[in-house]
Coordinates of N, CA, C and O in Angstrom, one line a residue:
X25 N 12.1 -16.3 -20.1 CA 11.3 -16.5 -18.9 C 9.8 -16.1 -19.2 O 9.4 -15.0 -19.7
X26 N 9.1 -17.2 -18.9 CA 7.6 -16.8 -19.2 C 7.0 -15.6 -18.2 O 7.7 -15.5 -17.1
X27 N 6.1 -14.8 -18.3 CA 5.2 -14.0 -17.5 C 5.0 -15.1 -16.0 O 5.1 -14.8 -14.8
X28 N 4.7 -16.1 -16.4 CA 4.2 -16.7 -15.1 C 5.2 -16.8 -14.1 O 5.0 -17.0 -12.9
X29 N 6.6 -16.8 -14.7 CA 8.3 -16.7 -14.2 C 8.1 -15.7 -13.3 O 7.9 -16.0 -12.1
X30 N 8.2 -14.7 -13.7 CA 8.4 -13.6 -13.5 C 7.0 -13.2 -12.1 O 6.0 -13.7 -11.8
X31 N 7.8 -11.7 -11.6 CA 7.3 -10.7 -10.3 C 7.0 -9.8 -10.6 O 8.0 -9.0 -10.8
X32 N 5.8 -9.2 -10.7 CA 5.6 -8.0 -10.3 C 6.6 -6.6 -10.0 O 6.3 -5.9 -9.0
X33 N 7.7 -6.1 -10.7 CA 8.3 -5.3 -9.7 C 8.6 -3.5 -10.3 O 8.9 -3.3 -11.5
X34 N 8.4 -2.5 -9.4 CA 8.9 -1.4 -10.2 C 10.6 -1.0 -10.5 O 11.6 -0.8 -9.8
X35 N 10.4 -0.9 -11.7 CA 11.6 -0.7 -12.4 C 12.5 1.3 -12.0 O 12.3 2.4 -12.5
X36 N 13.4 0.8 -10.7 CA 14.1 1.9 -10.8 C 15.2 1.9 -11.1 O 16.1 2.3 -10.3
X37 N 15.4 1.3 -12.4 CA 16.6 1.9 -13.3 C 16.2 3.1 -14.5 O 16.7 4.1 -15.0
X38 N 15.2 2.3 -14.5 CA 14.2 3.6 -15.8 C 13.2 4.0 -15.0 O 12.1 3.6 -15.4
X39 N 13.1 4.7 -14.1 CA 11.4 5.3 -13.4 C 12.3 6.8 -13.7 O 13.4 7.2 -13.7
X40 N 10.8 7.3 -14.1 CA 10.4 8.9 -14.1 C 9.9 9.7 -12.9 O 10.3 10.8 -12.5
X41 N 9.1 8.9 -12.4 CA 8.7 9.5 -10.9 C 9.0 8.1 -10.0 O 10.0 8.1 -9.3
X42 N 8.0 7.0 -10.0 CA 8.6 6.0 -9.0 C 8.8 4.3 -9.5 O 9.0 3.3 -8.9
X43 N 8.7 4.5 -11.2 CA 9.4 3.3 -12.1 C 8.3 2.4 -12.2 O 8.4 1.4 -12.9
X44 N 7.1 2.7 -11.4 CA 5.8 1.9 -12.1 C 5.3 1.8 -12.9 O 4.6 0.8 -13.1
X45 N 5.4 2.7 -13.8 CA 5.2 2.6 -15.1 C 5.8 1.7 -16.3 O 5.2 1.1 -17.1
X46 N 7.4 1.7 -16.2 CA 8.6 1.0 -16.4 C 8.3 -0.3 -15.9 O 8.3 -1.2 -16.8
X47 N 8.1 -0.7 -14.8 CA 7.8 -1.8 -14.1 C 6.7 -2.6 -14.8 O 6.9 -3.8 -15.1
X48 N 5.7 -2.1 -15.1 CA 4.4 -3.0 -15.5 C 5.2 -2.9 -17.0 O 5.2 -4.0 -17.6
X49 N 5.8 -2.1 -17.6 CA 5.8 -1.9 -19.0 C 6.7 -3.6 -19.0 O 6.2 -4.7 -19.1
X50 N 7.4 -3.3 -18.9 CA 8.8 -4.8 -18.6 C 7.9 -5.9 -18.3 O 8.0 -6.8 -19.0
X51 N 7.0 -5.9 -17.2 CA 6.2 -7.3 -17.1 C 5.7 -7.7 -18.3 O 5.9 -8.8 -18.7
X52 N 4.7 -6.7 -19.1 CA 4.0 -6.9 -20.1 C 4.4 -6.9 -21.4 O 3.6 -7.2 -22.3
X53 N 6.1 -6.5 -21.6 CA 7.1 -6.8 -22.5 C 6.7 -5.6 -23.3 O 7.1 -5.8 -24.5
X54 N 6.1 -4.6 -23.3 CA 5.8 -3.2 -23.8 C 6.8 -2.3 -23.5 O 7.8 -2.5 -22.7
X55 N 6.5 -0.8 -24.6 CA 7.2 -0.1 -24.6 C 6.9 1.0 -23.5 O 5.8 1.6 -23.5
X56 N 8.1 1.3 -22.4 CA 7.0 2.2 -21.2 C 6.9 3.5 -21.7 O 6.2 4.3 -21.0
X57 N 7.5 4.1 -22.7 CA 6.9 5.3 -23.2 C 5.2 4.8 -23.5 O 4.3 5.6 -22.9
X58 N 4.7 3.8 -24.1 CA 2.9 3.9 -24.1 C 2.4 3.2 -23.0 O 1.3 2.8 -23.0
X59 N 3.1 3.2 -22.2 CA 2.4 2.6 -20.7 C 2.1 4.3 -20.3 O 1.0 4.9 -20.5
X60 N 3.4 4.8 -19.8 CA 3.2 6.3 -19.4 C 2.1 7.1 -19.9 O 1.2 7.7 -19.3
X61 N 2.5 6.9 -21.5 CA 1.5 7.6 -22.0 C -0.2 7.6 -21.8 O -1.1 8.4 -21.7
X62 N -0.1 6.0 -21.9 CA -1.5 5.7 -21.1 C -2.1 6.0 -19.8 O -3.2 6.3 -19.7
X63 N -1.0 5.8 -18.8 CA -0.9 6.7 -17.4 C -1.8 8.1 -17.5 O -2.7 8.6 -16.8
X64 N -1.2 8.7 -18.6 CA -0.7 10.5 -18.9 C -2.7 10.4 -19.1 O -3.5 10.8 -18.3
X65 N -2.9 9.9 -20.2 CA -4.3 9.9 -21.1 C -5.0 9.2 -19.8 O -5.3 10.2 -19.3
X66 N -5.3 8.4 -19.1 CA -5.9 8.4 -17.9 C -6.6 9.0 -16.9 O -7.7 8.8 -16.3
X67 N -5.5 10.1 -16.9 CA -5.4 10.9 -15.6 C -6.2 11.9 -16.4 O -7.2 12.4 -15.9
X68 N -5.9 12.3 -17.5 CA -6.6 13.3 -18.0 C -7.9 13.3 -18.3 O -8.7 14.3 -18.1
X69 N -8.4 11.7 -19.0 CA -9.7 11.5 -19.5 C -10.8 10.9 -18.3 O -12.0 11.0 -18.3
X70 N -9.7 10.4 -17.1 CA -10.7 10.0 -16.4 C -10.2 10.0 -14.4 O -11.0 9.7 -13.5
X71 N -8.6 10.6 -14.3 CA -8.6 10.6 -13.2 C -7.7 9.4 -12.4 O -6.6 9.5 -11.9
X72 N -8.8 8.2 -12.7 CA -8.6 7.5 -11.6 C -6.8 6.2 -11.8 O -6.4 5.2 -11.2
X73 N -6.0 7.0 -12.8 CA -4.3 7.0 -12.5 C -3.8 7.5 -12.1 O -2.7 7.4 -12.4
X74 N -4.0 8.4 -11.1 CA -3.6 8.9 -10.5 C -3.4 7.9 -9.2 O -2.3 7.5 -9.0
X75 N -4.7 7.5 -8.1 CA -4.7 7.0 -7.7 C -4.7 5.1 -7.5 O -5.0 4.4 -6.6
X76 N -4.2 4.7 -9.3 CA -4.0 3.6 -9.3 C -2.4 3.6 -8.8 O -1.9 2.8 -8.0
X77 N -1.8 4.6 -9.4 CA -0.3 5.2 -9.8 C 0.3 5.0 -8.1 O 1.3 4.4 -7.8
X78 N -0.3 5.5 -7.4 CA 0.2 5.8 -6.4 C 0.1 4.4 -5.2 O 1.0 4.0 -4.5
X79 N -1.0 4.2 -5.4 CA -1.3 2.2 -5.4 C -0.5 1.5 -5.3 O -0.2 1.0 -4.2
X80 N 0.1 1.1 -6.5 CA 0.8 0.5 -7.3 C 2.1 0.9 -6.7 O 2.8 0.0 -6.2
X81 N 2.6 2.3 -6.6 CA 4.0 2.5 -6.6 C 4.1 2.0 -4.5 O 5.1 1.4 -4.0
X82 N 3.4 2.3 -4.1 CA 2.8 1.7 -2.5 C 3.3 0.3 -2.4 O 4.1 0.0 -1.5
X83 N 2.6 -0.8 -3.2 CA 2.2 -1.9 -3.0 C 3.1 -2.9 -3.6 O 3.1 -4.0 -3.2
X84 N 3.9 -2.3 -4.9 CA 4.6 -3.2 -5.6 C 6.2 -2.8 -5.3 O 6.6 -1.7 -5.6
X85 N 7.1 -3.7 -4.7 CA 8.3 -3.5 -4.6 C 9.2 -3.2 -5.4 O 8.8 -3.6 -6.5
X86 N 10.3 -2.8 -5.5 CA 11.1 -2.2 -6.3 C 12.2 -3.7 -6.7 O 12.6 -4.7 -6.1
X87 N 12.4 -3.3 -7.7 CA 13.3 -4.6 -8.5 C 14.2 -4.8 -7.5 O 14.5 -3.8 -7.0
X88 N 15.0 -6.0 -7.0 CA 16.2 -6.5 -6.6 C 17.4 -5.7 -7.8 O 17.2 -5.2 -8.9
X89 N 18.5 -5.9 -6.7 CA 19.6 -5.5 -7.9 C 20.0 -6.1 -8.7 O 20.3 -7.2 -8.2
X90 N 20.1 -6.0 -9.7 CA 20.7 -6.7 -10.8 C 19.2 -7.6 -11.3 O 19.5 -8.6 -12.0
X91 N 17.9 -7.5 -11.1 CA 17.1 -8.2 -11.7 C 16.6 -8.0 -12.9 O 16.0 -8.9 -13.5
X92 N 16.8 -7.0 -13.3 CA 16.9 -6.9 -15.0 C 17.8 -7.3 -16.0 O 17.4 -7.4 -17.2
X93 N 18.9 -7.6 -15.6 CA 20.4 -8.1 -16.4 C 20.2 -10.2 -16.4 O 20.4 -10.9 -17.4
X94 N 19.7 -10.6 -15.1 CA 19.5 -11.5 -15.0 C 18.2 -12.4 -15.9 O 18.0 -13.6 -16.1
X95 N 17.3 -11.2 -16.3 CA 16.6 -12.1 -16.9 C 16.2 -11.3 -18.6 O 15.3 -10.6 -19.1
X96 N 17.3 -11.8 -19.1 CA 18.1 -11.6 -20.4 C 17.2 -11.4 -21.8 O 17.5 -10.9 -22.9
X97 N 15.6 -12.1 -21.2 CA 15.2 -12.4 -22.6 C 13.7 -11.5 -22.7 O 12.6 -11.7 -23.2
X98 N 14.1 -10.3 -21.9 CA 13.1 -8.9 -21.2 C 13.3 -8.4 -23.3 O 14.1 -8.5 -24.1
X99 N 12.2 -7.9 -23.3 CA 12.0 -7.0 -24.7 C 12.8 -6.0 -24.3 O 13.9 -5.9 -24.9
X100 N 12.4 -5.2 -23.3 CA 13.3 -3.7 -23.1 C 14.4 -4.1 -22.1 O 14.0 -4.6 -21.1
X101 N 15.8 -4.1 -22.2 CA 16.4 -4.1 -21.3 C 16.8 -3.3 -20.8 O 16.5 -2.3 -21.4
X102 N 17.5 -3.2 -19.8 CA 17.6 -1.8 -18.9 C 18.8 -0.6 -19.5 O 19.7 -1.0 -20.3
X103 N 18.7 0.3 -19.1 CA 19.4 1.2 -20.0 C 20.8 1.3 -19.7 O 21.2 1.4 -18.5
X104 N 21.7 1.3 -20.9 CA 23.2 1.7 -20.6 C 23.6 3.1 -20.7 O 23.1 4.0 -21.3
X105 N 24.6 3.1 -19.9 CA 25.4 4.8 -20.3 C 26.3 4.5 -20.9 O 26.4 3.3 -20.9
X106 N 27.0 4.9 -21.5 CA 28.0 4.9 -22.2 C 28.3 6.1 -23.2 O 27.6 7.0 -22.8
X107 N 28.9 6.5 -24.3 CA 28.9 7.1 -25.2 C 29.6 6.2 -27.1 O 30.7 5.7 -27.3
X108 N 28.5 6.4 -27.8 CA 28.9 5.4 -28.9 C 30.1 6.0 -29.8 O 30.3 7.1 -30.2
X109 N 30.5 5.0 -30.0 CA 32.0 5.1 -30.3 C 31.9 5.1 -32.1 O 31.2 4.4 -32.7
X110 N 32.8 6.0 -32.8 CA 32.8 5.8 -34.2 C 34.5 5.3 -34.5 O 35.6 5.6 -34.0
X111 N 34.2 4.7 -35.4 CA 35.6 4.6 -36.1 C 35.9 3.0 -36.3 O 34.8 2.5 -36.7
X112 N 36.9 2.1 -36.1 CA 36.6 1.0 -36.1 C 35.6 0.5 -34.7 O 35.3 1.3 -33.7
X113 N 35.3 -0.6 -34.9 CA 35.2 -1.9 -34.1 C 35.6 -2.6 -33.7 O 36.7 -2.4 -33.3
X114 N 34.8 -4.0 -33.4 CA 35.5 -5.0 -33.0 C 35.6 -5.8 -34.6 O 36.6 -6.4 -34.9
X115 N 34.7 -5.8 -35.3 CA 35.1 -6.6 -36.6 C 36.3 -5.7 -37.6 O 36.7 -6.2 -38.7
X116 N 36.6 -4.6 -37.1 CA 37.1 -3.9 -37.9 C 36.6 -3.2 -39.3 O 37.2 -2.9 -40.4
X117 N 35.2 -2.9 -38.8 CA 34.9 -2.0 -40.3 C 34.6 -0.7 -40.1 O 33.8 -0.7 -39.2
X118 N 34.8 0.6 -40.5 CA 34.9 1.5 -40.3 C 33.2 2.0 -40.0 O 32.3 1.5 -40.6
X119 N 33.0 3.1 -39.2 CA 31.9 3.6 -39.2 C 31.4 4.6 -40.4 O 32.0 5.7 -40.6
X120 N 30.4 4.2 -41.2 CA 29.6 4.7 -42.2 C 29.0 6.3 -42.4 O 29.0 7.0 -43.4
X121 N 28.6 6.5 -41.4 CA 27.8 7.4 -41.0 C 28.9 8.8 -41.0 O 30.0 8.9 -40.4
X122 N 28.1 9.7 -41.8 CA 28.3 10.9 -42.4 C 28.3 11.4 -41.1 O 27.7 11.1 -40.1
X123 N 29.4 12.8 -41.3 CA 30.0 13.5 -39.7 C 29.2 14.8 -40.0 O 29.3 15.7 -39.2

């Protein structure tokens, strides 16, 4: 899905405070750790993220359900829980990795 496909939306599957960060990160196919971080370096060097931050989390709606799963070909996709499993597989080869 091209950018032009795509909506604007904040991401609360992965938000820290209100997933705007996460949200623009996913539009712009970036990692939202250096979105945040840039958020973070903003506020500090100049302030005015704070009040973009809050803007933004105001004005941009929050993702529909399931709209991250649906559009498959996102760089970051949304985060799983689970716990990783050692031992075989599904191809059946044993896990490598020293205990």
């Amino acid at each position: 899905m091209s950018r032009r496909d795509r909506k604007l939306y904040r991401d609360t599957n992965d938000q820290k405070i209100g997933g705007v960060c996460s949200g623009l990160a996913r539009y712009f196919d970036l990692d939202p750790l250096l979105v945040r971080v840039a958020f973070v370096a903003a506020l500090v060097f100049g302030g005015g993220s704070l009040v973009a931050y809050v803007l933004l989390w105001w004005l941009v709606d929050p993702a529909p359900d399931g709209y991250w799963t649906e559009t498959s070909d996102d760089a970051f996709p949304a985060p799983t829980t689970g716990a990783t499993t050692t031992g075989t597989g599904a191809t059946g080869a044993t896990d490598q990795r020293a205990a």
